[in-house]
Short mmCIF file of C-alpha atoms in Angstrom, two decimals:
data_model
loop_
_atom_site.label_atom_id
_atom_site.label_comp_id
_atom_site.label_asym_id
_atom_site.label_seq_id
_atom_site.Cartn_x
_atom_site.Cartn_y
_atom_site.Cartn_z
CA MET A 1 -4.04 15.94 15.85
CA ILE A 2 -5.33 13.35 13.37
CA PRO A 3 -8.55 14.54 11.68
CA THR A 4 -11.32 12.04 12.24
CA ALA A 5 -14.34 11.13 10.18
CA ALA A 6 -16.28 9.60 13.05
CA VAL A 7 -15.93 8.73 16.72
CA ALA A 8 -18.31 6.33 18.42
CA ALA A 9 -17.28 5.48 21.97
CA GLU A 10 -19.50 3.07 23.89
CA GLN A 11 -22.45 3.72 21.62
CA PRO A 12 -25.03 1.28 20.21
CA ALA A 13 -24.55 -0.67 16.98
CA ASP A 14 -26.64 1.82 15.00
CA SER A 15 -24.18 4.57 15.92
CA THR A 16 -21.25 2.42 14.83
CA ALA A 17 -22.95 1.71 11.50
CA GLN A 18 -23.46 5.44 11.03
CA ALA A 19 -19.81 6.01 11.90
CA ILE A 20 -18.83 3.65 9.07
CA LEU A 21 -21.09 5.51 6.64
CA ASP A 22 -19.63 8.85 7.71
CA ALA A 23 -16.10 7.49 7.35
CA ARG A 24 -16.83 6.25 3.83
CA ALA A 25 -18.26 9.65 2.92
CA VAL A 26 -15.00 11.28 4.02
CA PHE A 27 -13.00 8.69 2.08
CA LEU A 28 -15.00 9.28 -1.11
CA ARG A 29 -14.51 13.05 -0.85
CA GLN A 30 -10.78 12.53 -0.39
CA GLU A 31 -10.54 10.26 -3.43
CA ILE A 32 -12.52 12.70 -5.59
CA GLU A 33 -10.01 15.38 -4.59
CA LEU A 34 -7.04 13.13 -5.43
CA ALA A 35 -8.58 11.93 -8.69
CA SER A 36 -8.92 15.49 -9.92
CA GLY A 37 -5.12 15.74 -10.14
CA LYS A 38 -2.56 13.94 -12.30
CA PRO A 39 -0.44 12.02 -9.75
CA ALA A 40 -1.15 8.38 -8.97
CA TYR A 41 -2.28 7.44 -5.45
CA LEU A 42 -2.68 4.30 -3.34
CA VAL A 43 -5.90 2.90 -1.90
CA LEU A 44 -5.99 0.10 0.66
CA ASP A 45 -9.51 -1.34 0.47
CA VAL A 46 -10.37 -3.19 3.67
CA SER A 47 -13.48 -4.92 2.31
CA ARG A 48 -11.82 -6.23 -0.87
CA GLY A 49 -8.44 -7.05 0.66
CA VAL A 50 -6.78 -5.14 -2.18
CA LEU A 51 -4.07 -2.50 -2.33
CA SER A 52 -4.45 -0.60 -5.59
CA VAL A 53 -2.56 2.03 -7.51
CA ARG A 54 -5.01 4.48 -9.06
CA ARG A 55 -4.94 7.56 -11.22
CA LYS A 56 -8.09 9.59 -11.88
CA HIS A 57 -10.26 6.79 -10.41
CA VAL A 58 -8.71 4.27 -12.83
CA GLU A 59 -7.19 1.21 -11.15
CA LEU A 60 -3.74 0.75 -12.70
CA LEU A 61 -2.63 -2.10 -10.45
CA ALA A 62 -4.67 -4.22 -8.03
CA ILE A 63 -2.70 -6.30 -5.52
CA PRO A 64 -4.38 -8.92 -3.29
CA VAL A 65 -3.05 -8.35 0.23
CA THR A 66 -3.43 -9.34 3.84
CA ALA A 67 -3.30 -6.23 6.00
CA THR A 68 -2.50 -6.65 9.68
CA VAL A 69 -2.36 -3.97 12.36
CA MET A 70 0.59 -4.80 14.60
CA VAL A 71 -0.30 -4.37 18.26
CA PRO A 72 2.71 -5.27 20.46
CA GLY A 73 1.54 -5.33 24.05
CA GLY A 74 -2.12 -5.21 23.08
CA GLY A 75 -4.67 -3.79 25.48
CA GLY A 76 -5.60 -0.13 25.66
CA ASP A 77 -8.76 1.75 24.94
CA ARG A 78 -10.59 0.40 21.92
CA ARG A 79 -12.96 3.17 20.97
CA PRO A 80 -14.33 2.69 17.43
CA VAL A 81 -12.52 5.52 15.69
CA TRP A 82 -11.75 5.92 11.99
CA PRO A 83 -9.18 8.58 11.00
CA GLY A 84 -10.72 9.54 7.67
CA SER A 85 -7.26 10.81 6.80
CA LYS A 86 -5.01 10.55 3.82
CA PHE A 87 -1.37 9.71 4.39
CA THR A 88 1.65 11.06 2.51
CA LEU A 89 4.79 9.05 1.83
CA ALA A 90 7.65 10.64 3.77
CA SER A 91 10.43 8.08 3.39
CA ALA A 92 12.95 8.22 0.57
CA LEU A 93 12.79 5.69 -2.24
CA GLN A 94 15.74 3.67 -3.49
CA GLU A 95 16.70 4.58 -7.03
CA ILE A 96 17.16 1.50 -9.19
CA GLU A 97 19.40 1.86 -12.23
CA ARG A 98 17.75 0.71 -15.43
CA PRO A 99 19.66 -2.13 -17.12
CA ARG A 100 21.35 -1.61 -20.45
CA ILE A 101 20.18 -3.62 -23.44
CA ASP A 102 23.33 -4.65 -25.27
CA PRO A 103 23.02 -6.12 -28.78
CA PRO A 104 24.32 -9.65 -29.33
CA GLU A 105 28.03 -9.97 -30.03
CA LYS A 106 28.91 -10.18 -33.72
CA ALA A 107 31.28 -12.64 -35.28
CA GLU A 108 34.69 -11.28 -36.20
CA GLY A 109 34.54 -9.47 -39.53
CA ASP A 110 30.71 -9.22 -39.49
CA THR A 111 29.77 -5.62 -40.31
CA THR A 112 25.99 -6.03 -40.13
CA ALA A 113 24.10 -4.47 -37.25
CA ALA A 114 23.11 -6.99 -34.61
CA PRO A 115 19.40 -6.59 -33.86
CA VAL A 116 17.98 -6.27 -30.36
CA THR A 117 15.23 -8.85 -30.04
CA VAL A 118 11.97 -8.78 -28.13
CA GLY A 119 13.51 -11.40 -25.86
CA ASP A 120 16.40 -9.06 -25.06
CA ILE A 121 13.96 -6.30 -24.11
CA GLN A 122 11.85 -8.64 -21.94
CA ALA A 123 14.95 -9.99 -20.21
CA ALA A 124 16.06 -6.44 -19.40
CA ARG A 125 12.61 -5.65 -17.98
CA ASP A 126 12.72 -8.78 -15.84
CA ARG A 127 16.17 -7.85 -14.49
CA TYR A 128 14.93 -4.35 -13.70
CA LEU A 129 11.92 -5.68 -11.80
CA GLN A 130 14.03 -8.20 -9.88
CA ALA A 131 16.36 -5.38 -8.80
CA HIS A 132 13.51 -3.84 -6.77
CA PRO A 133 13.02 -4.95 -3.16
CA SER A 134 10.24 -7.36 -2.20
CA ARG A 135 10.40 -6.45 1.51
CA TYR A 136 10.58 -2.87 2.70
CA ARG A 137 9.16 -0.35 5.15
CA LEU A 138 7.52 2.92 4.16
CA THR A 139 6.92 5.89 6.44
CA PHE A 140 3.78 7.93 5.88
CA ASP A 141 2.70 11.15 7.55
CA PRO A 142 0.92 11.48 9.88
CA GLY A 143 2.17 8.65 12.08
CA LEU A 144 1.88 5.54 9.90
CA GLU A 145 4.52 2.90 9.13
CA VAL A 146 3.70 0.40 6.39
CA GLU A 147 5.77 -2.78 6.28
CA VAL A 148 5.49 -4.56 2.92
CA LEU A 149 6.36 -8.26 3.08
CA GLY A 150 6.55 -10.06 -0.24
CA PHE A 151 6.42 -13.86 -0.10
CA ASP A 152 6.98 -16.67 -2.55
CA PRO A 153 3.49 -18.09 -3.20
CA SER A 154 4.95 -21.56 -3.73
CA HIS A 155 6.09 -21.50 -0.08
CA GLY A 156 2.88 -20.06 1.32
CA GLU A 157 2.30 -16.79 3.11
CA GLY A 158 4.74 -15.92 5.89
CA GLY A 159 3.66 -15.49 9.48
CA ALA A 160 2.12 -12.17 10.39
CA GLY A 161 3.37 -12.08 13.98
CA LEU A 162 1.42 -10.44 16.79
CA GLY A 163 -1.38 -8.43 15.26
CA VAL A 164 -5.00 -8.23 14.20
CA ARG A 165 -6.41 -8.16 10.71
CA LEU A 166 -7.21 -4.66 9.53
CA GLY A 167 -10.78 -5.61 8.71
CA ASP A 168 -11.32 -6.46 12.38
CA ALA A 169 -9.34 -3.53 13.76
CA TRP A 170 -10.52 -0.51 11.78
CA ARG A 171 -12.41 0.90 14.79
CA ASP A 172 -9.16 1.09 16.74
CA LEU A 173 -7.01 2.48 13.95
CA GLY A 174 -7.67 6.18 14.36
CA HIS A 175 -7.29 6.00 18.13
CA ARG A 176 -3.88 4.38 17.76
CA LEU A 177 -2.78 6.91 15.17
CA ALA A 178 -3.75 9.73 17.49
CA GLY A 179 -2.41 8.21 20.68
CA ARG A 180 0.82 6.34 19.94
CA GLU A 181 3.99 8.40 19.90
CA ARG A 182 5.70 6.12 17.38
CA GLY A 183 2.61 5.86 15.22
CA LEU A 184 0.98 2.73 13.92
CA LEU A 185 2.62 -0.21 12.15
CA LEU A 186 0.57 -1.70 9.35
CA ARG A 187 1.96 -4.96 7.95
CA VAL A 188 0.90 -5.80 4.40
CA THR A 189 1.75 -9.18 2.88
CA MET A 190 1.55 -9.93 -0.83
CA ASP A 191 3.16 -11.93 -3.64
CA GLU A 192 6.83 -10.97 -3.82
CA GLN A 193 6.67 -10.09 -7.52
CA LEU A 194 3.72 -7.79 -6.87
CA ALA A 195 5.66 -6.23 -3.99
CA ARG A 196 8.40 -5.36 -6.47
CA ARG A 197 5.87 -3.96 -8.95
CA LEU A 198 4.37 -1.86 -6.17
CA TYR A 199 7.79 -0.39 -5.31
CA LEU A 200 8.34 0.34 -8.98
CA THR A 201 5.14 2.43 -9.10
CA LEU A 202 5.85 4.45 -5.95
CA GLU A 203 6.61 8.14 -6.33
CA PRO A 204 8.01 10.56 -3.73
CA GLY A 205 5.16 11.99 -1.67
CA ILE A 206 2.55 9.58 -3.04
CA THR A 207 -0.75 9.59 -1.12
CA LEU A 208 -2.28 6.55 0.59
CA LEU A 209 -5.99 6.31 1.41
CA ILE A 210 -7.34 3.55 3.66
CA ALA A 211 -10.95 2.81 2.80
CA PRO A 212 -13.26 1.92 5.69
CA PRO A 213 -15.12 -1.41 5.50
CA ASP A 214 -18.19 -1.78 3.34
CA PRO A 215 -21.18 -0.98 5.59
CA ARG A 216 -23.28 -3.78 4.12
#
């Protein structure tokens, strides 16, 4: 069963506001626990529209995103529930081979060492980043699928399909996690280069926290 921070079914607005405050309290306790260790972790902040990579409360990478909860079929009970849970990456990550940096070719008979330039190093870094996927799906336990869709900003953001924005759907999230056999699909769109950088920072078993909305 998914641990919950708050459940407010058919209750007045004041109760829902309190549920948000309780959920944020759970989230803050979870991040304090994660920040006390060395591994990096992910935080999807609903209010800011940002997916960040953090270590010890320090934001190493902040990615502007649009997060959409995919709801094929729609309908169902919509109790305002927030899971207050942290999610652990369960899917395997593709290993990308680092490119070699070969020195420039020397002219025949030239015995001097050919230097590796800053441009050579930067080009190798760019090739390494481009080798990472910009569209991929990650499985987190318990019961969460995250689909990362990188898009070319010059072409605009791709369609999100049938779904609701996470900021509007947070009350339903925990209920869906607890009640759907196949779990929940969370679609996250971002700049394709940032999607590659995100994949580059992922580690096996990395933790994802989803922050409830700001109560203000």
